Amino acid sequence: MERRTFIELLGAGTLLVPPLACKLRGPIAAGPTNLNGIPTTCELCPNKCSLLAVVKEGRLAKLNPNPENPKSRAMLCARGNAAIQQVYDPDRLKQPLIRAGERGEGKWRPVSWDEAFDFAANKLKAVKEKHGPEGSLWSSTEGFQEVFFKNLGQAFGSPNVMRHPTLCLASMTLAYSTTFGTVPSFDLLNADYVIMAGANRFESIITPDTMDLIGGTMERKAKLIYLDPRFTVTASKADEWHPIKPGTDLAFILAMLNVILTEERHDKAFVETYTLGFEQLLEHVKPYTPAWAEKETEIPAADITRIARAFADAAPRAVFYAGRRSSWYTNDFQMRRAQAILNAVVGNWDREGGMVPNRKVAKGEFTFMPWDDPKASRVDEVEKAFPLANAKDGVYLPLRENVLKGTPYPVKAWMIYKQDPMHALPDQGKTLEMIQQMDFVGVVDIAMSDTAWYADVVFPESHYLERTDPIEVMPGIWPAAVYRQQAVKPLHDTKPMLDIAQGLAKRLGLSDYFDYTIEQWVEAEAKELPVPNGMEHMRKHGVVGFEKPKYGTTRNAVHRFVTKSGKIELFSERLQEAGHDPLPVYTAPAQPPANKFRLILGRKATITHAALTNLPWLHEHNRENDLWIHPEPAARLNIQTGDLLEVSSTAGTVKIKARVTPEIRPDCVFMLHGFGKKSAWLRRVHNVGAADSILLETAWDKVSGNAALHETFVKVGKA
Amino acid sequence: MREPVWEFLIVNYLFLGGLSAGLYFVSGLATWIQDRECKPAYPALARLGALLAPWPVSLGSALLILDLGKPLRFWKLFMHVRWRSPMSIGSWLLVAFTILSLAYLWSWLDDAERRRWIGRVPRRAYAMLPAFLRAWLEADGAPRRRILALAGLPMSVAVGIYTGVLLGAVQSRPFWNTNLVAQMFLFSALSSGAATLVLLRFLSKDRPGLRELRFLYGLDIILMGLELFIVLPYLIHGNLSSLAVKEALGLVMGGPFTFAFWGVFLGLGLLAPLAVELWEFKPFLLGRGPFHVNPRWAMVAGALVLIGGYTLRYVFVFAGQATGF
Amino acid sequence: MGTKTKTKRYAMVIDSKKCIDCKACVVACKAENKVPEGVFRNWISVERSGDYPKLRMTFEPEQCHHCDEPSCVRVCPTGASWQREDGIVLVDYDACIGCKYCIIACPYEARYHNPETHTVDKCTFCVHRVDKGDLPACVETCPSKVRVFGDLNDPKSPLHQLLATRRHEVKNPQTGNGPQLYYLL
Ligand SMILES: Nc1nc2c(c(=O)[nH]1)N[C@H]1C(S)=C(S)[C@@H](COP(=O)(O)OP(=O)(O)OC[C@H]3O[C@@H](n4cnc5c(=O)[nH]c(N)nc54)[C@H](O)[C@@H]3O)O[C@H]1N2
Ligand SMILES: Nc1nc2c(c(=O)[nH]1)N[C@H]1C(S)=C(S)[C@@H](COP(=O)(O)OP(=O)(O)OC[C@H]3O[C@@H](n4cnc5c(=O)[nH]c(N)nc54)[C@H](O)[C@@H]3O)O[C@H]1N2
Ligand code: SF4
Ligand code: SF4
Ligand code: SF4
Ligand code: SF4
Ligand code: SF4
Ligand SMILES: [Mo]
């Protein structure tokens, strides 16, 4: 059936049966629901969905979605459901381990916690003595107990606390905050016209966006325009899929701006009142005509014009969605900036169905003893090289380059929490080199990741279902504060990160900074939740959410945006001062030479990053990764589905099976993340398929330092 | 293509069940037809069939039980009579058939044989049997042969049909879901009984007489002819049928089972033995020259019929499951 | 649709167009019902068509249709397969001998041989949850709320209302089984 008829039919039904959209319009706050199960919060991806853990005879029986969380919209995805298997995984980490053989040899000595702590503390002290506290690197990916890990690194005195955003979304957040002073959310539940450029929402699950795109956008006949070199699930649901030439999204957006501004379809009143630099913008986009963009993007000029008009006409209920993983190209920041500018000029700011500044649920803070600021500057020299970037999070790839070079100073100890740099960073060879030049590597994980496989000490953290964690605020249009409480006792000899931090702190003479229990920490946070008896409420419900979204709070003359000028900065002086283009300037991406392909990346709903592929319930749906290649080049190279291929870049070579499919452009190849594991404790994926990180070359976005993971060209041939 | 859940154990079960039915049927006919002296016309044939009939089906039933996920629960089959379940009816039928064929076998034993068998049963156990049964076991079976033969004819036809109905009654498998399957299985079962007897009669010490062979050949030719007349309409009808049936038939018309069906079942298993037997029968048919039989050819024909019968079940069991709606 | 009686008639409406093939329902079912590796009570069938760049891909969630005239129940020799008054078709695991006849007889491929219990198994509509007033696990967990579960005989149920207002079909009605999964068009 044509999409149009389908949508009309959908419309007919919505009259009598309230669709998801309406039901969810007012999320529940403290309603007395009968919740059977222990309310807690999923940890299998960054979304933090609320759930109810059903425990029978001390064992986890089932995880059910907790409908009280307005952000997770009463769902639990495949991964969330599979979390039980992490707890009872026979391959999981069961006690502390100290390396017995060479790094990566897989020989381990199970030890007591005392021995592990002593061993690690001595190594850290030795590095501190020789190289100072800055000789240590503390890297982690977001998680509720990440704060204790970061605090340990800071209390230790290291400036080198390194978080994950520059592998993920840093260019996007920087671009939006440069423009609006904040990073907004997108009201997909109410938007009428949505453009998504490589934001694969139906496979890369983001709450509530994924659900709202179905329950809102699709239920309500809204339009979804999707740009992606691949035919993804999102592409299959969209009204239009345009297989855009990779790296040219900026040209598409600039041409949209060209149409909207030259045809004066922008929101003049809004632009006048709230923005700065419209004149410069108008001048700037003149050369970027749809006809020009057609050559860059390979999307017909007529389509670009039509989309631009329809987008502007639908505004303010129209959004150009930001996307989340923006570790794409070396000009990623400018591409996201152009999105932000496009959204701004149609006036969708802070409107129902538009782009809405995030609200937060208030919570308290536990006060602990502060430490001195580190004396040394960061090894990644972020302040110097990326003055606009978030210095606290650091810039990961420039950091690796510096550590490998030993400049500006040596870094010889690496502590890693809830992160797998062997797969999360491009160029696995370099990451291995970085590990090998360390005097000490300590990993806190729940599974034997490939990074843990190369560590000196592995600290097994208790699984999230076995822990009580701090309260976390999830900002958004439907914000929530969520709580993670222990559902079952730890099955093995594992500890939560706070206990691990305390164990190390004691031996490093830092105990004063960790002089509290998780209960005290959480109670301090719960005290200021906007509900009576916060702690009691959290234990019973696991979440505090808001009934209704609020629109328009920043749409008044007195509102000052958190930018230099206090306005929405279409033209950015800050960028100019930092030596960057104040308005997004297009440079055409390099093209793969003959017989080479651009390697692009993306997600699948049953995998989180490089993890979870070893869990049986998920593994059943992803037994091995393969290389997507279009039939046309495949025919040229005489490649058939199932053939073993040799794929190589300047960074490395892998062997992987072919999947010949029209669901990708002829100039790209694609593979899933999370396979080709070196760790023999990940039995199902050990040496199965191939790791994309072996192929990816090192590149980063010029403004934010965000990794640029789609800049690698690979040679493909039969093995 | 879908994964089969019934595999070779079931193929064997269907084949062996049919074989017993065929043996009983042919033996029954040989008993029932009398010569001028009111004696069974083909006693050697009748006795051989009777002695063999109970065993294939017993082995088949054992295989069926082995194929169960829960073999130790097989008795639950006999806690119910479910009229609409072919397997339920079939299970009861097979039990009745097996008992009947054992009784029939017993009736064909002579005094000494009977006594020898009874002698093997421990005294005390034997004494526990009811008196009428003991009397029955000890009495001469000859007078009962004819009535048991007669009872066995519809029973073996029922068993032969059942092996087909078990598949044919599954409406979700278009490949099976036609009444022709039951008939095909029936005629194939009966002819495999005849073929076994041809084969074994040539292997036994007393060579079969010409009359006996004429009877066997005649029967076999009729059965194979009938089978052929079922197969052809099955194929024609199937090809003119709904898409689901046509697709299912595709598996034998130019798919993974084409060779097994056309080459082995139809060619080797049906047409070849039919040709051999017709060739041998030619003098009789044309009324010219004496009827004689080349034992080697006869045995080849018999063996081919058995291979064909087995292949038929194999193709049906597997191809039927590979397709659906 | 079911006849007008006071008894319940459970059924499911499926809005396939909303399905994103995320497998949440599949994993939730495995967790809820301890379904072993390699076999499934529910699954998503994918259909692809078209030529680049005009491609199509559609997803259809599938599971037992809890038929009105279930052929699985008919062929079962032991009565282990049976149907409740409310239409839910179940297997009595203590009575099942594992003959697999019902697997073959089900036109919807809904049944499997459980390699752990050696009996036959399939979707139960999560009776143990439904009888407590909860939704089936797959229905509850779905991010897109593709499935609507309810009582056909209750005119107030969302399921009944959906069927009253939206065009729908059942799969392969020609099987004669009277399947009770309704797919919205
Ligand atoms: N090639 C490639 N690289 C990428 C990406 C890509 O798509 N392709 N994506 C990028 C993006 S967007 C991101 S966000 C990053 C993510 O990068 P990572 O954060 O490294 O992602 P994961 O692979 O999820 O690794 C997380 C690790 O934490 C462990 N873990 C899970 N739960 C817990 C817990 O409760 N406690 C502890 N201590 N450990 C736990 C897991 O076992 C796993 O080893 O990767 C980036 N890098
Ligand atoms: N199931 C699941 N969900 C997740 C995660 C997960 O690991 N698994 N991780 C979470 C995290 S941390 C993140 S950051 C988000 C990431 O979610 P998204 O922001 O949606 O990012 P990706 O899934 O990496 O999608 C990248 C898409 O961009 C396409 N693409 C590549 N090059 C180009 C280009 O030049 N132009 C355009 N228009 N498209 C291009 C790729 O083909 C791919 O489909 O997902 C979150 N949700
Ligand atoms: S989206 Fe899935 S994995 Fe992520 S938090 Fe929610 S349930 Fe867990
Ligand atoms: S959970 Fe819902 S959206 Fe996901 S695969 Fe199942 S039916 Fe489809
Ligand atoms: S779908 Fe199959 S298993 Fe389910 S009731 Fe119908 S026939 Fe039985
Ligand atoms: S496998 Fe079990 S439920 Fe199925 S037909 Fe046989 S006895 Fe009945
Ligand atoms: S209703 Fe229950 S048993 Fe049936 S598929 Fe859904 S979760 Fe599985
Ligand atoms: Mo990310």
CSV table of C-alpha atoms in Angstrom, one decimal, chain A residues 65-367:
chain,number,residue,atom,x,y,z
A,65,PRO,CA,8.8,-1.7,31.8
A,66,ASN,CA,7.8,0.8,34.5
A,67,PRO,CA,5.0,2.9,32.9
A,68,GLU,CA,5.6,5.8,35.4
A,69,ASN,CA,8.6,7.1,33.6
A,70,PRO,CA,7.5,9.7,31.0
A,71,LYS,CA,10.8,9.4,29.2
A,72,SER,CA,10.8,5.7,28.7
A,73,ARG,CA,7.2,5.6,27.6
A,74,ALA,CA,6.4,2.2,29.2
A,75,MET,CA,8.8,0.2,27.1
A,76,LEU,CA,11.8,-1.9,27.7
A,77,CYS,CA,13.8,-2.7,24.6
A,78,ALA,CA,15.3,-6.1,23.6
A,79,ARG,CA,18.6,-5.2,25.4
A,80,GLY,CA,16.8,-4.1,28.5
A,81,ASN,CA,14.9,-7.3,28.6
A,82,ALA,CA,18.1,-9.3,28.2
A,83,ALA,CA,19.9,-7.8,31.2
A,84,ILE,CA,19.0,-10.8,33.3
A,85,GLN,CA,21.4,-12.8,31.2
A,86,GLN,CA,24.3,-10.5,32.1
A,87,VAL,CA,23.7,-11.4,35.7
A,88,TYR,CA,23.6,-15.1,35.2
A,89,ASP,CA,26.2,-15.1,32.3
A,90,PRO,CA,28.6,-17.9,33.1
A,91,ASP,CA,31.3,-15.9,31.3
A,92,ARG,CA,30.9,-12.8,33.5
A,93,LEU,CA,33.6,-11.5,35.8
A,94,LYS,CA,33.2,-13.2,39.1
A,95,GLN,CA,36.2,-12.0,41.2
A,96,PRO,CA,39.1,-9.6,40.9
A,97,LEU,CA,41.8,-10.8,38.5
A,98,ILE,CA,45.5,-10.0,38.2
A,99,ARG,CA,47.2,-10.7,34.9
A,100,ALA,CA,49.4,-13.8,35.1
A,101,GLY,CA,50.8,-14.0,31.5
A,102,GLU,CA,51.6,-11.4,28.9
A,103,ARG,CA,49.1,-8.7,28.2
A,104,GLY,CA,46.4,-10.1,26.1
A,105,GLU,CA,47.5,-13.7,26.7
A,106,GLY,CA,44.4,-14.4,28.7
A,107,LYS,CA,46.1,-15.9,31.7
A,108,TRP,CA,44.6,-14.6,34.9
A,109,ARG,CA,45.1,-15.1,38.6
A,110,PRO,CA,41.9,-14.8,40.7
A,111,VAL,CA,42.7,-12.7,43.7
A,112,SER,CA,41.0,-11.3,46.8
A,113,TRP,CA,39.8,-7.7,46.7
A,114,ASP,CA,42.6,-6.8,49.2
A,115,GLU,CA,45.2,-8.1,46.9
A,116,ALA,CA,43.7,-6.4,43.9
A,117,PHE,CA,43.5,-3.1,45.7
A,118,ASP,CA,47.0,-3.3,47.1
A,119,PHE,CA,48.4,-4.3,43.7
A,120,ALA,CA,46.7,-1.4,41.8
A,121,ALA,CA,47.4,1.2,44.5
A,122,ASN,CA,51.1,0.3,44.5
A,123,LYS,CA,51.3,0.7,40.7
A,124,LEU,CA,49.4,4.0,40.8
A,125,LYS,CA,51.7,5.3,43.6
A,126,ALA,CA,54.7,4.3,41.6
A,127,VAL,CA,53.5,6.2,38.6
A,128,LYS,CA,52.6,9.2,40.7
A,129,GLU,CA,56.1,9.2,42.3
A,130,LYS,CA,57.8,9.0,38.9
A,131,HIS,CA,55.5,11.1,36.7
A,132,GLY,CA,53.3,13.0,39.1
A,133,PRO,CA,49.5,12.5,39.3
A,134,GLU,CA,49.1,13.7,35.7
A,135,GLY,CA,51.0,10.6,34.7
A,136,SER,CA,47.6,8.8,35.2
A,137,LEU,CA,44.6,8.7,32.9
A,138,TRP,CA,41.1,8.0,34.1
A,139,SER,CA,38.7,7.3,31.4
A,140,SER,CA,35.0,6.4,31.5
A,141,THR,CA,31.7,6.3,29.8
A,142,GLU,CA,28.5,7.7,31.3
A,143,GLY,CA,26.9,5.7,34.1
A,144,PHE,CA,25.3,6.3,37.5
A,145,GLN,CA,28.5,5.4,39.4
A,146,GLU,CA,30.8,7.1,37.0
A,147,VAL,CA,30.9,10.0,39.4
A,148,PHE,CA,32.8,8.0,42.0
A,149,PHE,CA,35.4,6.9,39.4
A,150,LYS,CA,35.9,10.4,38.2
A,151,ASN,CA,36.1,11.7,41.7
A,152,LEU,CA,38.8,9.1,42.5
A,153,GLY,CA,40.8,10.3,39.5
A,154,GLN,CA,40.4,13.9,40.5
A,155,ALA,CA,41.2,13.3,44.1
A,156,PHE,CA,44.3,11.4,43.0
A,157,GLY,CA,45.2,14.7,41.4
A,158,SER,CA,45.1,13.9,37.8
A,159,PRO,CA,43.9,16.5,35.3
A,160,ASN,CA,43.4,13.6,32.9
A,161,VAL,CA,39.9,12.6,33.5
A,162,MET,CA,38.6,11.6,30.1
A,163,ARG,CA,34.9,11.1,29.4
A,164,HIS,CA,33.3,9.6,26.3
A,165,PRO,CA,31.5,12.5,24.6
A,166,THR,CA,34.2,13.1,22.0
A,167,LEU,CA,33.6,9.6,20.7
A,168,CYS,CA,29.9,10.3,20.6
A,169,LEU,CA,28.0,13.5,20.5
A,170,ALA,CA,30.4,16.3,21.4
A,171,SER,CA,30.3,18.1,18.0
A,172,MET,CA,26.5,18.1,18.1
A,173,THR,CA,26.2,19.5,21.7
A,174,LEU,CA,28.8,22.1,21.0
A,175,ALA,CA,27.1,23.2,17.8
A,176,TYR,CA,23.7,23.6,19.5
A,177,SER,CA,25.1,25.3,22.6
A,178,THR,CA,27.2,27.6,20.5
A,179,THR,CA,24.0,28.7,18.8
A,180,PHE,CA,21.4,28.5,21.5
A,181,GLY,CA,23.5,28.4,24.7
A,182,THR,CA,21.9,25.1,25.4
A,183,VAL,CA,21.2,21.7,23.8
A,184,PRO,CA,17.5,21.4,23.2
A,185,SER,CA,15.3,18.3,22.7
A,186,PHE,CA,13.0,17.7,19.7
A,187,ASP,CA,9.2,17.4,20.2
A,188,LEU,CA,8.7,14.4,17.9
A,189,LEU,CA,5.4,13.6,19.6
A,190,ASN,CA,3.9,16.8,18.2
A,191,ALA,CA,6.0,17.7,15.2
A,192,ASP,CA,4.3,17.7,11.8
A,193,TYR,CA,7.4,17.7,9.7
A,194,VAL,CA,10.6,15.9,10.7
A,195,ILE,CA,13.9,15.7,8.9
A,196,MET,CA,16.4,13.2,10.1
A,197,ALA,CA,19.9,13.0,8.7
A,198,GLY,CA,21.4,9.7,9.6
A,199,ALA,CA,19.7,9.7,13.0
A,200,ASN,CA,18.6,6.1,12.7
A,201,ARG,CA,15.9,6.4,15.5
A,202,PHE,CA,14.3,3.0,14.9
A,203,GLU,CA,17.5,1.1,15.4
A,204,SER,CA,19.5,3.6,17.5
A,205,ILE,CA,17.0,3.8,20.3
A,206,ILE,CA,16.7,7.1,22.0
A,207,THR,CA,13.9,7.7,24.5
A,208,PRO,CA,11.3,9.1,24.1
A,209,ASP,CA,12.2,10.0,20.5
A,210,THR,CA,12.1,6.5,19.1
A,211,MET,CA,8.6,5.9,20.5
A,212,ASP,CA,7.4,9.4,19.8
A,213,LEU,CA,8.4,9.1,16.2
A,214,ILE,CA,5.9,6.2,15.9
A,215,GLY,CA,3.3,7.2,18.4
A,216,GLY,CA,3.5,10.8,17.4
A,217,THR,CA,4.9,11.5,14.0
A,218,MET,CA,3.6,8.4,12.3
A,219,GLU,CA,0.2,8.2,14.0
A,220,ARG,CA,-0.5,11.8,13.2
A,221,LYS,CA,0.2,11.8,9.5
A,222,ALA,CA,3.3,13.9,10.1
A,223,LYS,CA,6.0,13.7,7.5
A,224,LEU,CA,9.3,12.0,8.0
A,225,ILE,CA,12.2,12.8,5.6
A,226,TYR,CA,15.2,10.6,6.1
A,227,LEU,CA,18.7,11.0,4.7
A,228,ASP,CA,21.1,8.2,5.0
A,229,PRO,CA,23.5,6.4,2.7
A,230,ARG,CA,21.9,3.2,4.0
A,231,PHE,CA,18.3,2.0,3.8
A,232,THR,CA,17.8,1.6,7.5
A,233,VAL,CA,14.7,0.6,9.4
A,234,THR,CA,14.0,4.3,9.8
A,235,ALA,CA,14.4,4.8,6.1
A,236,SER,CA,11.8,2.0,5.6
A,237,LYS,CA,9.3,3.9,7.7
A,238,ALA,CA,10.0,7.3,6.4
A,239,ASP,CA,7.8,9.1,3.8
A,240,GLU,CA,11.0,9.8,1.8
A,241,TRP,CA,14.4,8.2,1.9
A,242,HIS,CA,17.2,10.0,0.2
A,243,PRO,CA,20.5,8.1,-0.1
A,244,ILE,CA,22.6,11.1,0.4
A,245,LYS,CA,26.2,11.1,-0.6
A,246,PRO,CA,28.1,10.7,2.6
A,247,GLY,CA,29.6,13.8,4.2
A,248,THR,CA,27.4,16.2,2.2
A,249,ASP,CA,24.6,16.9,4.7
A,250,LEU,CA,25.9,20.4,5.2
A,251,ALA,CA,25.3,21.1,1.5
A,252,PHE,CA,21.8,19.9,1.8
A,253,ILE,CA,21.1,22.1,4.9
A,254,LEU,CA,22.8,25.2,3.3
A,255,ALA,CA,20.6,24.8,0.2
A,256,MET,CA,17.5,24.5,2.4
A,257,LEU,CA,18.5,27.7,4.1
A,258,ASN,CA,19.1,29.3,0.7
A,259,VAL,CA,15.6,28.4,-0.4
A,260,ILE,CA,13.9,29.4,2.8
A,261,LEU,CA,15.8,32.7,3.1
A,262,THR,CA,15.6,33.8,-0.5
A,263,GLU,CA,11.9,33.0,-0.6
A,264,GLU,CA,11.5,34.7,2.7
A,265,ARG,CA,9.8,31.7,4.3
A,266,HIS,CA,11.6,32.1,7.6
A,267,ASP,CA,9.9,33.4,10.8
A,268,LYS,CA,10.7,37.0,10.4
A,269,ALA,CA,9.4,38.1,13.8
A,270,PHE,CA,11.3,35.4,15.6
A,271,VAL,CA,14.5,36.1,13.7
A,272,GLU,CA,14.2,39.8,14.5
A,273,THR,CA,13.5,39.4,18.2
A,274,TYR,CA,15.7,36.4,19.1
A,275,THR,CA,18.6,36.0,16.8
A,276,LEU,CA,21.9,37.7,15.9
A,277,GLY,CA,23.6,37.8,12.5
A,278,PHE,CA,20.7,37.2,10.1
A,279,GLU,CA,22.1,39.6,7.5
A,280,GLN,CA,25.5,37.8,7.4
A,281,LEU,CA,23.6,34.5,7.1
A,282,LEU,CA,21.5,35.7,4.3
A,283,GLU,CA,24.6,36.8,2.4
A,284,HIS,CA,26.4,33.6,3.3
A,285,VAL,CA,23.9,31.1,2.0
A,286,LYS,CA,23.4,32.9,-1.4
A,287,PRO,CA,25.8,30.7,-3.4
A,288,TYR,CA,24.4,27.5,-1.9
A,289,THR,CA,21.6,26.9,-4.3
A,290,PRO,CA,19.7,23.7,-4.6
A,291,ALA,CA,21.2,23.2,-8.1
A,292,TRP,CA,24.7,23.4,-6.5
A,293,ALA,CA,23.7,21.1,-3.6
A,294,GLU,CA,22.3,18.5,-6.1
A,295,LYS,CA,25.8,18.0,-7.4
A,296,GLU,CA,27.2,17.6,-3.9
A,297,THR,CA,24.5,15.5,-2.3
A,298,GLU,CA,23.1,13.6,-5.3
A,299,ILE,CA,19.7,14.6,-4.1
A,300,PRO,CA,17.7,16.3,-6.9
A,301,ALA,CA,17.5,20.1,-6.6
A,302,ALA,CA,13.7,19.9,-7.0
A,303,ASP,CA,13.5,17.7,-3.9
A,304,ILE,CA,15.7,19.9,-1.9
A,305,THR,CA,13.5,22.9,-2.8
A,306,ARG,CA,10.3,21.1,-2.1
A,307,ILE,CA,11.5,19.8,1.3
A,308,ALA,CA,12.8,23.3,2.2
A,309,ARG,CA,9.4,24.9,1.4
A,310,ALA,CA,7.4,22.2,3.2
A,311,PHE,CA,9.7,22.4,6.2
A,312,ALA,CA,9.3,26.1,6.5
A,313,ASP,CA,5.6,25.9,5.9
A,314,ALA,CA,5.1,23.4,8.6
A,315,ALA,CA,7.2,25.4,11.1
A,316,PRO,CA,7.1,25.9,14.0
A,317,ARG,CA,5.9,22.3,14.1
A,318,ALA,CA,8.9,21.2,12.0
A,319,VAL,CA,12.3,20.0,13.1
A,320,PHE,CA,15.6,19.2,11.6
A,321,TYR,CA,16.5,16.6,14.2
A,322,ALA,CA,20.0,16.9,15.6
A,323,GLY,CA,21.0,13.2,15.8
A,324,ARG,CA,23.1,11.9,18.6
A,325,ARG,CA,26.2,10.1,17.5
A,326,SER,CA,27.9,13.0,15.7
A,327,SER,CA,31.3,11.3,15.4
A,328,TRP,CA,31.1,11.4,11.7
A,329,TYR,CA,33.3,13.8,9.7
A,330,THR,CA,36.0,16.4,10.3
A,331,ASN,CA,33.5,19.2,9.6
A,332,ASP,CA,30.8,17.7,11.8
A,333,PHE,CA,30.5,20.7,14.1
A,334,GLN,CA,29.7,23.0,11.2
A,335,MET,CA,27.1,20.6,9.8
A,336,ARG,CA,25.3,20.5,13.2
A,337,ARG,CA,25.7,24.2,13.4
A,338,ALA,CA,23.9,24.6,10.1
A,339,GLN,CA,21.1,22.4,11.5
A,340,ALA,CA,20.8,24.6,14.5
A,341,ILE,CA,20.7,27.7,12.3
A,342,LEU,CA,18.1,26.2,10.1
A,343,ASN,CA,15.9,25.3,13.0
A,344,ALA,CA,16.4,28.8,14.4
A,345,VAL,CA,15.3,30.7,11.3
A,346,VAL,CA,12.0,28.9,11.0
A,347,GLY,CA,11.2,29.8,14.6
A,348,ASN,CA,10.5,26.3,15.9
A,349,TRP,CA,12.3,27.3,19.1
A,350,ASP,CA,10.5,26.4,22.3
A,351,ARG,CA,7.2,25.6,20.6
A,352,GLU,CA,5.0,22.5,20.7
A,353,GLY,CA,6.2,20.3,17.9
A,354,GLY,CA,9.4,22.2,17.6
A,355,MET,CA,12.7,22.3,19.4
A,356,VAL,CA,12.3,22.7,23.1
A,357,PRO,CA,14.9,23.6,25.7
A,358,ASN,CA,15.3,20.8,28.2
A,359,ARG,CA,13.7,20.9,31.6
A,360,LYS,CA,15.2,19.2,34.6
A,361,VAL,CA,13.8,17.6,37.7
A,362,ALA,CA,15.4,19.2,40.7
A,363,LYS,CA,17.4,17.0,43.0
A,364,GLY,CA,19.8,17.5,45.9
A,365,GLU,CA,23.6,17.1,45.9
A,366,PHE,CA,25.7,15.2,48.4
A,367,THR,CA,28.5,17.4,49.6
